[in-house]
Tab-separated table of C-alpha atoms and ligand atoms in Angstrom:
chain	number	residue	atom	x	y	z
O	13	UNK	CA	5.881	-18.981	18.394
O	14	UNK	CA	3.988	-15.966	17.501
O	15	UNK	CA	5.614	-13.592	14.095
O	16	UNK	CA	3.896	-10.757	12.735
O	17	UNK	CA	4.329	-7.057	12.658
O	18	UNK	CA	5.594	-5.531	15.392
O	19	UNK	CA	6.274	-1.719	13.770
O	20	UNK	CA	4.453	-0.010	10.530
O	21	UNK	CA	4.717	3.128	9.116
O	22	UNK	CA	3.156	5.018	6.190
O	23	UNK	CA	5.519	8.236	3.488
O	24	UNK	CA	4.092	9.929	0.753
O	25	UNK	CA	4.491	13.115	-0.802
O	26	UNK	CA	3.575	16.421	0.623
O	27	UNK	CA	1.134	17.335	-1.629
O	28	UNK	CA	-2.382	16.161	-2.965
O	29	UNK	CA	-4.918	17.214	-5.380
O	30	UNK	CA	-8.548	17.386	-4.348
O	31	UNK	CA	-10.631	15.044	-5.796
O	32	UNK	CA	-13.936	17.300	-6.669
O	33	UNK	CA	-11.703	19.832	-8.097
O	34	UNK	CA	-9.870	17.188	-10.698
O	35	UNK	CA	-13.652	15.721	-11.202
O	36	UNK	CA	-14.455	19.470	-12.518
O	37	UNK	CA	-11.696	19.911	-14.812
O	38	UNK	CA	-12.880	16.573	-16.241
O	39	UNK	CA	-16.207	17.568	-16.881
O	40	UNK	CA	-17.389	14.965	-14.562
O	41	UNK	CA	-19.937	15.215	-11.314
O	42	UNK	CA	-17.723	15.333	-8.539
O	43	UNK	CA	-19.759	12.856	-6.521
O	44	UNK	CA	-18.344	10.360	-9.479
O	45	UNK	CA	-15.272	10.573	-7.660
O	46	UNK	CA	-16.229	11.339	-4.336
O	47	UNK	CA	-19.010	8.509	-3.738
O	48	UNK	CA	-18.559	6.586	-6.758
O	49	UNK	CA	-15.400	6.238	-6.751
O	50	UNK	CA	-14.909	6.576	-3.122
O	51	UNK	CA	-11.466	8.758	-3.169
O	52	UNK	CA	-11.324	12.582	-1.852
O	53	UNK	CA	-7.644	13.827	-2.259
O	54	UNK	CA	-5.092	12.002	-4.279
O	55	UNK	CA	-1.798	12.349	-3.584
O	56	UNK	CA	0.317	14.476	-6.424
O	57	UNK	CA	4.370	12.450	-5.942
O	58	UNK	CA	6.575	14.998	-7.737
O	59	UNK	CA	9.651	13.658	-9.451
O	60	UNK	CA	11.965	13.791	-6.735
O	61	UNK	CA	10.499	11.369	-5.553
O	62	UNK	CA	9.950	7.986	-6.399
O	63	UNK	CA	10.001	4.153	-5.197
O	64	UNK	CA	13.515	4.435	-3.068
O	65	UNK	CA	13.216	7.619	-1.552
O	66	UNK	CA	9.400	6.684	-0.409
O	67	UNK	CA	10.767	3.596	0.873
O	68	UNK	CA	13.981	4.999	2.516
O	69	UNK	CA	11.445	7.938	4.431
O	70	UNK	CA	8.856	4.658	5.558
O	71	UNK	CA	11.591	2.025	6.775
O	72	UNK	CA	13.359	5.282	8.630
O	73	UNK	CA	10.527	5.268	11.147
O	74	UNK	CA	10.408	1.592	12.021
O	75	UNK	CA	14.455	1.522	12.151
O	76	UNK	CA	15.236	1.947	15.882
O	77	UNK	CA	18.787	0.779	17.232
O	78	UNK	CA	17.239	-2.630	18.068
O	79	UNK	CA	15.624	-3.137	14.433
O	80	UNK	CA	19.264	-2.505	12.742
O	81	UNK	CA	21.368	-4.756	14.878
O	82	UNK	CA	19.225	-7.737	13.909
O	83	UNK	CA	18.240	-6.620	10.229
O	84	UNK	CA	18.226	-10.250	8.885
O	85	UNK	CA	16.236	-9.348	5.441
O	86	UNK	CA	14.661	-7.005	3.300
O	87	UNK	CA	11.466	-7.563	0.983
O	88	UNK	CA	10.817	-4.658	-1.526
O	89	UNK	CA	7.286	-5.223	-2.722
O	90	UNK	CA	6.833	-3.313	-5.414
O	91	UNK	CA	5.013	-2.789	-9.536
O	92	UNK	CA	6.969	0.287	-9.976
O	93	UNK	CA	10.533	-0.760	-10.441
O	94	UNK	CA	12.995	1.545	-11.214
O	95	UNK	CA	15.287	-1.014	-12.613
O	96	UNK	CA	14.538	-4.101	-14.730
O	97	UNK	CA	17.889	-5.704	-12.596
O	98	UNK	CA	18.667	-4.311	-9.430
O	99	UNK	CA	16.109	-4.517	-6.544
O	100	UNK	CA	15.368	-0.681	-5.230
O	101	UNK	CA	16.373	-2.502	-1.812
O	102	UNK	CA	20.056	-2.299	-2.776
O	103	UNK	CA	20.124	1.841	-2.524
O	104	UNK	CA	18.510	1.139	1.164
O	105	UNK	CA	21.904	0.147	2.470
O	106	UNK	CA	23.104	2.923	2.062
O	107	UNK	CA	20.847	5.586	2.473
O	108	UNK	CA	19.638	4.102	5.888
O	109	UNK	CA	23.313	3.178	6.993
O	110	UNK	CA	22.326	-0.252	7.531
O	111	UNK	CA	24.388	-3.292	7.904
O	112	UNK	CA	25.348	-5.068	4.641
O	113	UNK	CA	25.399	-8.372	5.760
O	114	UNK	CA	21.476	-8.500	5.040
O	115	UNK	CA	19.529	-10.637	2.400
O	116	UNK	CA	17.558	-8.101	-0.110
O	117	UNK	CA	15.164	-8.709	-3.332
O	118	UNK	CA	12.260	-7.125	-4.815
O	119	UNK	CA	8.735	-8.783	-5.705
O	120	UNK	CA	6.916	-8.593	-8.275
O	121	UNK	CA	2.840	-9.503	-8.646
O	122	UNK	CA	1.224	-6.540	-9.056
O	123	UNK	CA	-0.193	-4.976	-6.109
O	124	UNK	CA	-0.012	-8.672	-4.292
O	125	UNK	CA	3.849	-8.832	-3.220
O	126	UNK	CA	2.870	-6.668	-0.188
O	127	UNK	CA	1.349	-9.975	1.484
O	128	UNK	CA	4.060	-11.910	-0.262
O	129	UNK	CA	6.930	-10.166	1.854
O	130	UNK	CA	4.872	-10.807	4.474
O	131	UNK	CA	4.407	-14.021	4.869
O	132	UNK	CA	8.113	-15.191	3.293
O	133	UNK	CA	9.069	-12.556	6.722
O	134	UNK	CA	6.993	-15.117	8.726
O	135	UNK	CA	8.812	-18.056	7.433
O	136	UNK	CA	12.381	-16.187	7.755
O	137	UNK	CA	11.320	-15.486	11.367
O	138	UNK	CA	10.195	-19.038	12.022
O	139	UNK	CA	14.051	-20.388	10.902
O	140	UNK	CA	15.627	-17.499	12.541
O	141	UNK	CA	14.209	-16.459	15.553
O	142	UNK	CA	16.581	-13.662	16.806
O	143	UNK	CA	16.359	-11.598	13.506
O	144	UNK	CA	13.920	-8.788	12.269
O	145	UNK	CA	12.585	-8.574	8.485
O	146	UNK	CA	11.967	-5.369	7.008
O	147	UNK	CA	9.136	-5.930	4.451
O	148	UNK	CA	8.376	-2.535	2.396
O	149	UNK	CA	5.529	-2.229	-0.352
O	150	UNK	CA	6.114	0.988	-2.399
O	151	UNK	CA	4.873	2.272	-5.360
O	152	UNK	CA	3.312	4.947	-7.352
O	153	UNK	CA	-0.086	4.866	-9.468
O	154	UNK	CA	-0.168	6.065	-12.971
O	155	UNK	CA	-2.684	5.795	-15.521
O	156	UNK	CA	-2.160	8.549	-17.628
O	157	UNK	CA	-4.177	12.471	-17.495
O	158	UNK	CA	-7.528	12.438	-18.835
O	159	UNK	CA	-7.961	8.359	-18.660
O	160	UNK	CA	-10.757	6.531	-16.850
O	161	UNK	CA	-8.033	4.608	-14.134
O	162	UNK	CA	-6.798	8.811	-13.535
O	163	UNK	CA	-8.726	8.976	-10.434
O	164	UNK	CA	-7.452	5.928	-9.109
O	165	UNK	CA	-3.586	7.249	-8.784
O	166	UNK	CA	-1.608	8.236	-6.067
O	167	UNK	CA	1.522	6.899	-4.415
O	168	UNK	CA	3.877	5.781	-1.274
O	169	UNK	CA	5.591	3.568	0.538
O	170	UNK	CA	4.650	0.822	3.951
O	171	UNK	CA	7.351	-0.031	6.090
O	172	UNK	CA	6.914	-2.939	8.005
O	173	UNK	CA	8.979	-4.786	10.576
O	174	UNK	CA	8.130	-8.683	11.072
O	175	UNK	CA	9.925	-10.476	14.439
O	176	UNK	CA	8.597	-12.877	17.395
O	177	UNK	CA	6.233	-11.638	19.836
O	178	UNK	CA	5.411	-8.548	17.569
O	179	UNK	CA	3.791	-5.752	19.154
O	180	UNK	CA	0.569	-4.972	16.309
O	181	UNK	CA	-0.206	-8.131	15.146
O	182	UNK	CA	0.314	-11.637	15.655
O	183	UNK	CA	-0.066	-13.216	11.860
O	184	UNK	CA	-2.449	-16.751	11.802
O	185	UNK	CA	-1.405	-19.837	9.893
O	186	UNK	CA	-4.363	-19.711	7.880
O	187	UNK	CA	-4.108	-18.512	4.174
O	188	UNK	CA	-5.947	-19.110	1.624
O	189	UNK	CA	-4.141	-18.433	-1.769
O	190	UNK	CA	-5.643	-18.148	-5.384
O	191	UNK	CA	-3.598	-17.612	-8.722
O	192	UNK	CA	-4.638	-17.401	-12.080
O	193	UNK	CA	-3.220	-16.108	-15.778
O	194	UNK	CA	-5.619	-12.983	-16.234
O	195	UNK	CA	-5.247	-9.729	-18.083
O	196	UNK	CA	-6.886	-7.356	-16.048
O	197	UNK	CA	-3.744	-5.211	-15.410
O	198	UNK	CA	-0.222	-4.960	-16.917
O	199	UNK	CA	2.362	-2.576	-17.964
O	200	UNK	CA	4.562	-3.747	-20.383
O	201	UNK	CA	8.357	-2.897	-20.891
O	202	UNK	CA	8.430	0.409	-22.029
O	203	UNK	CA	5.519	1.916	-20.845
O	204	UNK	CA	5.446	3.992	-18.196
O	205	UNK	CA	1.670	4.178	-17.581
O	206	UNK	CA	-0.248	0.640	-16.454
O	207	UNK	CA	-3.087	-0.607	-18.859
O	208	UNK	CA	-5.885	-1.788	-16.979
O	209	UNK	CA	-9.437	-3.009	-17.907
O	210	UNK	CA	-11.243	-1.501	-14.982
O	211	UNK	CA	-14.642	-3.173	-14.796
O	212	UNK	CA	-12.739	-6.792	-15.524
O	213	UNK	CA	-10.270	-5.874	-12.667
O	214	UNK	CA	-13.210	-5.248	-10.638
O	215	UNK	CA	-15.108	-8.471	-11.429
O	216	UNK	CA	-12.074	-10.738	-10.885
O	217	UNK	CA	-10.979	-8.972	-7.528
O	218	UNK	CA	-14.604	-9.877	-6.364
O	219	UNK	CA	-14.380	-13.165	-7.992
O	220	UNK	CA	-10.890	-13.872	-5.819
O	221	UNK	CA	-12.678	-12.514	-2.591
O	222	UNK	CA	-15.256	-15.195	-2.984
O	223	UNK	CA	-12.935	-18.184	-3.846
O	224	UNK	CA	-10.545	-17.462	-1.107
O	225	UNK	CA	-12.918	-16.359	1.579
O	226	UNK	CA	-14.899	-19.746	0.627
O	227	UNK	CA	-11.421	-21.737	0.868
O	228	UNK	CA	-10.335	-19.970	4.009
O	229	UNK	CA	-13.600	-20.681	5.722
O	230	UNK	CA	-13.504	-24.767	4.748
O	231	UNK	CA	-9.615	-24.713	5.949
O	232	UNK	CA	-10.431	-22.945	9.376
O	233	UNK	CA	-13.780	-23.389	9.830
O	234	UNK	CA	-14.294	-19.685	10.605
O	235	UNK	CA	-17.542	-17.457	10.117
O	236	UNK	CA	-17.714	-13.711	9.672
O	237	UNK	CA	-18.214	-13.053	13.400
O	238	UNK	CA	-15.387	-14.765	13.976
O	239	UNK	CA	-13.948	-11.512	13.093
O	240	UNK	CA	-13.361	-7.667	14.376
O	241	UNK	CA	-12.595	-5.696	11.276
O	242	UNK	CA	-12.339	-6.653	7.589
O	243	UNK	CA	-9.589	-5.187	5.643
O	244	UNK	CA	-9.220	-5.079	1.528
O	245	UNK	CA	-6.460	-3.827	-0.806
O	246	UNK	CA	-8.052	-0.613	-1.696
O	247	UNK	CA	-6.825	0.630	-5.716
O	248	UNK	CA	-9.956	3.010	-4.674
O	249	UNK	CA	-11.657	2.509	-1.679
O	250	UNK	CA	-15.470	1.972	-3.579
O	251	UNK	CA	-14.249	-1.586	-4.535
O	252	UNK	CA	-13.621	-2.512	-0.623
O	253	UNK	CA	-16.943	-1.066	-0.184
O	254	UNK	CA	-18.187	-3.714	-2.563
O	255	UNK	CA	-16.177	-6.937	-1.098
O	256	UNK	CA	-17.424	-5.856	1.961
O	257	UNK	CA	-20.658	-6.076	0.679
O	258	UNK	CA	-20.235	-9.529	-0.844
O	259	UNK	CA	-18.937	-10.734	2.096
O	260	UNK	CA	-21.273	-9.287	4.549
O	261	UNK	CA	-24.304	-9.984	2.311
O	262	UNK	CA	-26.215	-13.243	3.784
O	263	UNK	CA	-24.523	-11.982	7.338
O	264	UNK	CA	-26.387	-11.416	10.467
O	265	UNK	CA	-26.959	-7.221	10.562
O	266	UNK	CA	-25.687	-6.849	13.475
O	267	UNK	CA	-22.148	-8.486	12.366
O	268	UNK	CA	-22.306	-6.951	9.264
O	269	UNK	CA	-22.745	-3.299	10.921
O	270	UNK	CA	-19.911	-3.921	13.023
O	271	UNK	CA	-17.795	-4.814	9.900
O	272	UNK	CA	-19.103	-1.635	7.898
O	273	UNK	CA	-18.427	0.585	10.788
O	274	UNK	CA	-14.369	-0.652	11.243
O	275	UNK	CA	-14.051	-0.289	6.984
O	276	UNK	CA	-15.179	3.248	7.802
O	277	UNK	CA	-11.848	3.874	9.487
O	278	UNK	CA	-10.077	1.667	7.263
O	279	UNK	CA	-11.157	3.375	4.252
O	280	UNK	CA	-9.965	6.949	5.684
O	281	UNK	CA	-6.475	7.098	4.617
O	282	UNK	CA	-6.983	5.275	1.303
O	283	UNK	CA	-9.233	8.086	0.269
O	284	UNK	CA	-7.033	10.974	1.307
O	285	UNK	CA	-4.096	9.007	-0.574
O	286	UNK	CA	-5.620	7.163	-3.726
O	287	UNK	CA	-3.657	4.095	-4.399
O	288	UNK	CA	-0.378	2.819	-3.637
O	289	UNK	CA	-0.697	-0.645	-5.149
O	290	UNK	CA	1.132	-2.904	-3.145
O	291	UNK	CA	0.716	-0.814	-0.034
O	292	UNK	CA	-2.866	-0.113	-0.100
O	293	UNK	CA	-3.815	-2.592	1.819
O	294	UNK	CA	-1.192	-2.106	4.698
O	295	UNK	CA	-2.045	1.728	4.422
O	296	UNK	CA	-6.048	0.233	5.098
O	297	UNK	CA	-4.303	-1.472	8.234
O	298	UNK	CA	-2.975	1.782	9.574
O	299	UNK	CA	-5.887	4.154	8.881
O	300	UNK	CA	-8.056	1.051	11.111
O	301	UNK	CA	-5.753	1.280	13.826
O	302	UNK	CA	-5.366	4.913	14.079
O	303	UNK	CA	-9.022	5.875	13.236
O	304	UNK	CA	-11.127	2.794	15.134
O	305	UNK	CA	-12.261	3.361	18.884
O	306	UNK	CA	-13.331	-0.262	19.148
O	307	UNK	CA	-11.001	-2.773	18.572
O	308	UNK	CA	-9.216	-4.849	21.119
O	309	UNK	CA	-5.733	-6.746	21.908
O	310	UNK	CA	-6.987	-10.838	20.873
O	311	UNK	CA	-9.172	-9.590	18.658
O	312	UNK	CA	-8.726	-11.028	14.901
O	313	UNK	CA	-8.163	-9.024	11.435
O	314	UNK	CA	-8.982	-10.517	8.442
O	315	UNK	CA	-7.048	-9.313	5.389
O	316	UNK	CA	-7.992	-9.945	1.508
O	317	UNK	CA	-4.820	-9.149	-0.690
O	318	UNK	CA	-5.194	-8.829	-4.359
O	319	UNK	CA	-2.857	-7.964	-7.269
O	320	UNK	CA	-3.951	-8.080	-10.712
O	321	UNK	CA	-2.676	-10.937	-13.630
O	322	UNK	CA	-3.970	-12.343	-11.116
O	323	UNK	CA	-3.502	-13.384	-7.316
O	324	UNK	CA	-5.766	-13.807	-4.290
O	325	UNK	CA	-5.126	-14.231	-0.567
O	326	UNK	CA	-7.467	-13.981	2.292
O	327	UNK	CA	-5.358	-14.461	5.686
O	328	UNK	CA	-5.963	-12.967	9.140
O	329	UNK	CA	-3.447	-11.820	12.379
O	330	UNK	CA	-4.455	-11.305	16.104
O	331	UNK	CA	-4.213	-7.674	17.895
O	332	UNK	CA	-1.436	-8.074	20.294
O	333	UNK	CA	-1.756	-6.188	23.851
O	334	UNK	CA	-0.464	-2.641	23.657
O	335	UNK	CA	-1.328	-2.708	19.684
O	336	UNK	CA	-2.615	0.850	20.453
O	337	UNK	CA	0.454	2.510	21.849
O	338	UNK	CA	1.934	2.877	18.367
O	339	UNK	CA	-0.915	4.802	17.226
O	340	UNK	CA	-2.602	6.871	19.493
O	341	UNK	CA	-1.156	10.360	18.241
O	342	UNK	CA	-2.723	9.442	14.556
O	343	UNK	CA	0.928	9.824	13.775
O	344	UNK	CA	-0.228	9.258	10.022
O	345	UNK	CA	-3.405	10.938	10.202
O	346	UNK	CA	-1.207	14.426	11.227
O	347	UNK	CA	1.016	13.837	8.004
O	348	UNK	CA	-1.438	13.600	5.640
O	349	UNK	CA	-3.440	16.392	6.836
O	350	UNK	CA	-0.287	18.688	7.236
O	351	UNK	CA	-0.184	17.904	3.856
O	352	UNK	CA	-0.421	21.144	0.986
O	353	UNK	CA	-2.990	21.020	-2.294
O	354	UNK	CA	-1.882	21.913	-5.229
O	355	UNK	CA	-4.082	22.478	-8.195
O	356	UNK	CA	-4.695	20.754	-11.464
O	357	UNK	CA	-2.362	22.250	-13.964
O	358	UNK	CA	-0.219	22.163	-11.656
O	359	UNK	CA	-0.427	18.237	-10.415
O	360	UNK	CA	-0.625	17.842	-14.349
O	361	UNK	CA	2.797	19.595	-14.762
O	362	UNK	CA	4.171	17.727	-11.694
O	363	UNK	CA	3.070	14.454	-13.689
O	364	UNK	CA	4.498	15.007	-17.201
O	365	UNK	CA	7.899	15.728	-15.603
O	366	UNK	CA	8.607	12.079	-14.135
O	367	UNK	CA	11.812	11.052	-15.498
O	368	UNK	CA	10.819	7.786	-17.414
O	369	UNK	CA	14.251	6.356	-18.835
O	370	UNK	CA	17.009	9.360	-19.926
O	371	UNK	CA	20.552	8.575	-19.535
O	372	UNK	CA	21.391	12.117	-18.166
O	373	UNK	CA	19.323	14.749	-16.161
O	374	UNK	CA	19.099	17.020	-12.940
O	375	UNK	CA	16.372	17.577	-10.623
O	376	UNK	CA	16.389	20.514	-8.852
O	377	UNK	CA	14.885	18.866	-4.931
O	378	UNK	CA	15.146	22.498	-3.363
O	379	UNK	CA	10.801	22.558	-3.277
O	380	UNK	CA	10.534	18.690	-2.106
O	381	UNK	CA	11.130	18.886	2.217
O	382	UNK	CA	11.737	15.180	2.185
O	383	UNK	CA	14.894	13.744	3.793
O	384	UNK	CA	15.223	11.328	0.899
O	385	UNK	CA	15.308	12.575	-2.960
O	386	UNK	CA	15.882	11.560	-6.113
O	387	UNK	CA	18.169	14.013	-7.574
O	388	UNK	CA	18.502	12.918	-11.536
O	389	UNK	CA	20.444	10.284	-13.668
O	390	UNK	CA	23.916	10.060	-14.327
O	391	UNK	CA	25.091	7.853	-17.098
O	392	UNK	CA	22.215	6.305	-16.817
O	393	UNK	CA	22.972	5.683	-12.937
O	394	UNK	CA	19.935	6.964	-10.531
O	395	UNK	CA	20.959	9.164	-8.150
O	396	UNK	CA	20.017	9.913	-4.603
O	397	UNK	CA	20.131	12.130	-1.723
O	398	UNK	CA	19.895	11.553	2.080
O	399	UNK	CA	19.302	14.865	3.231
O	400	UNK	CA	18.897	15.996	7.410
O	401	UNK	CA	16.136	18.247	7.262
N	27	COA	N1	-22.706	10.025	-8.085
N	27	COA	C1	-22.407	8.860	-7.454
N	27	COA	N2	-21.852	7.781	-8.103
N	27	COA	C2	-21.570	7.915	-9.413
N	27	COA	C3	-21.852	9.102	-10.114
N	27	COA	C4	-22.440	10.190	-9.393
N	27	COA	N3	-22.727	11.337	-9.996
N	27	COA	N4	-21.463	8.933	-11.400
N	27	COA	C5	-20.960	7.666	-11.499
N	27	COA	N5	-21.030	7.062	-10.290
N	27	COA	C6	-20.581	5.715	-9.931
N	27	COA	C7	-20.928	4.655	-10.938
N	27	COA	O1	-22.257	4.189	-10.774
N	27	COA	C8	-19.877	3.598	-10.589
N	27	COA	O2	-20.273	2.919	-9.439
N	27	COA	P1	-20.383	1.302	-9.434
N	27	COA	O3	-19.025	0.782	-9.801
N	27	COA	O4	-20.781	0.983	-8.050
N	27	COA	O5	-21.400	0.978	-10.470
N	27	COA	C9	-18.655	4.435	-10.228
N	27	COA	O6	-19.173	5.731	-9.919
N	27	COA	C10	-17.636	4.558	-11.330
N	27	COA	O7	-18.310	4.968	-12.487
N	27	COA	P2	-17.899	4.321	-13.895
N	27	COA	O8	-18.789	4.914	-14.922
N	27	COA	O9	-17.872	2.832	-13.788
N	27	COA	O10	-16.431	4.919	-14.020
N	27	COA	P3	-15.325	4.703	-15.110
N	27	COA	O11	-15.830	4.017	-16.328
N	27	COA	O12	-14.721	6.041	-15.285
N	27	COA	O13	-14.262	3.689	-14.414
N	27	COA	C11	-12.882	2.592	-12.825
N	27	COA	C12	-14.039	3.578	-13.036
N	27	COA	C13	-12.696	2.380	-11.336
N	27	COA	C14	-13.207	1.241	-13.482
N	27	COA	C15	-11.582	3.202	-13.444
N	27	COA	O14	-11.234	4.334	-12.679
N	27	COA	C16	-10.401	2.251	-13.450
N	27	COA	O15	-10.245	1.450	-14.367
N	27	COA	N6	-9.532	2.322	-12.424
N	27	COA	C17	-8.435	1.425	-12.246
N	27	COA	C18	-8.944	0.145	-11.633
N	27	COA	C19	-7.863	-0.586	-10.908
N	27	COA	O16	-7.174	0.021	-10.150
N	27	COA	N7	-7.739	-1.896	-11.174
N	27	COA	C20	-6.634	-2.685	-10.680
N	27	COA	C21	-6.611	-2.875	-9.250
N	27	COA	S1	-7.570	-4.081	-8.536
C-alpha cells in the first residue's frame, strides 16, 4: 500500500525584510548574509499572527470537501507553542469548521516533529486506510534584535495531507533515526527568544547527516545516485549547502552536479523566507517542486530532518505520476513574491510588539489581509478571528 503526501501547502506573513538592508543596519557586509549565510529576505510575522492562524491559512488550502469528510487526525508540529497545555490543533476545529470527531496533539522536538507527524500519518494510514491525516509544522523564529542567530528568523506554517495512493509523494520504509541529549538549542519556560550555540548546532546537524546517511545506506543498501534531489531542513539555507557538500564529497561529479543543481531550487524559498523550524524542510520540498525542470514521477527524494537537543532522520519518498499538476502555477512562488518589504525599524517595531504572556490585550488586525488573526487575550484566553477576505 503506498501513504505519503498527497496535498502541501506553504502561509506566511505578507511582509519581509531584505536581507542586505538588515546586514547594513548591523554594520555587517551584506554578502555575510547573503552568501554566508545564504538567506535574502526574511520574513517580518507581525503579531496578529502567530502559530494558529499560520496553520489555519496552510491546512485551508489542502482542505477540499474530500479531505474533511475523512479527517481521521491532526499532527501540529511545532517549537513555538502558544500554550504549555492545549495543542494549537484544538482552535483548528473551529476555525476550519471541521468535524470534531478527529484525533489532535502537538509535537514537540525542536524543528524535528515535522518528520515526526509524518511518519506517525504513515502508520495511522497503514491501520486506517479510508482516512486522511492532516500533519502541519508551524512556527516562528526568534532570536532576539542585534544577536548572531537574528538573521536566521522568519516564520510559517506547512500543511500537509497524508492518505493511500497520494498524489506528490509516495513515502519509503526506510528511515534511519538518530537521538541524542545535546544542548545545541533550547528555550526554556519563560523565555520567549530560543538560545542557541550556533557553530555547535552546526557541527552536530552535520554530525547527524553523517550517522544517519551511513545507517540508511547499510539498511537499504542505497548510493547517492540512487537519488534525484537531496533535501535538508534549512534554519538558513548555507548549512544545506554544507550537508550537501558532505554528502556529495567522495561522489562521482557528475551525480554530485545533479544534486547541487536540484538544492538550487530547493534552497529558493528558504532564502526568501528564513526559517520556519519545523517546516523548513517541507517548505525545501515545495520550493524543489515548484522551481526544478527536471525531476520525474518514480523518481526518489531523499530527505534529512533535524531538530536540535538533538534528533536525526534521513528517509526518502517516490514522485508519484501527476506530482507536477499541483505546482505548475508556482502557486507559492506568486505569494511570496506578491509579498511587501518593510524596513528595519519598522520589522524591529513589528518584533518588540509580540504578545509574550499578558492576561489582557487587543490587537488591532485592520493592517494584517490574512483570513486568520490573532486578535488579543482575554482573561488570559487567546483569541481568534476567521475572517472572509
Ligand atoms: N562574504 C561571504 N561570506 C561571509 C562574509 C562575507 N563578507 N562574512 C562572513 N561570511 C561567512 C563566514 O565565513 C561563515 O561561513 P562558514 O560557516 O561557511 O564558515 C558565515 O558567513 C557565517 O559567519 P559567522 O562569522 O560564522 O557568523 P555568526 O558568528 O554571526 O553566526 C550562525 C552565524 C549561523 C552560527 C548564527 O546566525 C546562528 O547561531 N544561527 C542560528 C543557528 C541555528 O538555527 N541553529 C539551530 C538549527 S539547526
Amino acid at each position: 500500500m503506498k501513504i505519503g503526501i498527497d496535498r502541501i501547502a506553504f502561509a506566511t506573513s505578507n511582509q519581509f525584510v531584505d536581507m542586505a538592508e538588515l546586514a547594513h543596519a548591523r554594520h555587517e557586509d551584506p554578502n555575510k548574509y547573503l552568501i554566508g549565510i545564504g538567506q535574502k529576505k526574511m520574513a517580518v510575522i507581525p503579531p496578529t499572527q502567530d502559530i494558529v492562524t499560520l496553520a489555519a491559512s496552510a491546512a485551508k488550502k489542502v482542505l477540499g470537501p474530500e479531505e474533511r469528510d475523512h479527517l481521521g487526525m491532526i499532527m501540529f508540529a511545532t517549537e513555538s507553542a502558544v500554550d504549555n497545555s492545549k495543542s494549537a490543533a484544538a482552535p483548528l476545529i473551529r476555525l476550519l469548521d471541521l468535524d470534531p470527531h478527529v484525533r489532535v496533539a502537538e509535537l514537540k522536538q525542536a524543528c524535528y516533529t515535522g518528520t515526526a507527524g509524518l511518519q506517525l500519518a504513515k502508520g495511522q494510514i497503514a491501520l486506517h486506510p479510508e482516512q486522511v491525516v492532516l500533519v502541519i509544522a508551524a512556527d516562528i523564529a526568534r532570536y532576539g534584535l542585534d544577536t548572531p542567530g537574528e538573521p536566521t528568523q522568519g516564520g510559517g506554517a506547512v500543511a500537509m495531507t497524508v492518505r493511500v495512493n497520494p498524489r506528490i509523494l509516495a513515502l519509503e520504509d526506510d528511515a534511519a533515526v538518530v537521538t541524542k541529549d545535546i544542548m545545541d538549542f533550547w528555550r526554556p519556560f519563560g523565555c520567549d527568544a530560543a538560545f542557541v550555540d550556533g557553530k555547535y548546532s552546526t557541527e552536530v546537524y552535520l554530525d547527524f547527516l553523517a550517522d544517519t546517511f551511513a545507517h540508511y545506506q547499510k539498511m537499504n543498501g542505497r548510493t547517492l545516485d540512487d537519488f534525484a534531489a537531496l533535501l535538508f531542513h534549512l534554519p538558513f539555507t548555507k548549512l544545506g549547502l554544507k550537508g550537501l557538500r558532505q554528502l556529495i564529497a567522495d561522489a562521482d561529479p557528475k551525480v554530485g552536479a545533479r544534486l547541487a543543481q536540484q538544492f538550487e531550487a530547493a534552497r529558493e524559498y528558504g532564502s526568501q523566507v528564513g526559517n520556519l523550524y519545523t517546516g523548513s524542510l517541507y517548505l525545501s520540498l515545495i520550493s524543489l517542486l515548484e522551481n526544478s525542470t527536471t525531476l520525474r514521477a518514480g523518481d526518489r527524494i531523499g530527505l534529512y530532518s533535524y531538530g536540535s537537543g538533538a534528533e536525526g532522520e534521513f528517509y526518502s519518498g517516490i514522485l508519484q505520476p501527476g506530482f507536477a499538476a499541483q505546482f505548475t502555477t508556482k502557486p507559492t512562488g506568486q505569494a511570496l513574491a506578491s509579498r511587501k518589504q518593510v524596513s528595519v525599524p519598522e520589522y524591529e517595531k513589528l518584533y518588540d510588539a509580540a504578545v509574550h504572556g499578558p492576561a489582557e490585550c487587543v490587537l488591532n488586525a485592520d493592517d494584517d489581509p490574512a483570513d486568520f488573526v490573532f486578535t488579543g487575550v482575554h482573561n488570559h484566553i487567546r483569541q481568534y478571528e476567521h475572517r472572509e477576505n
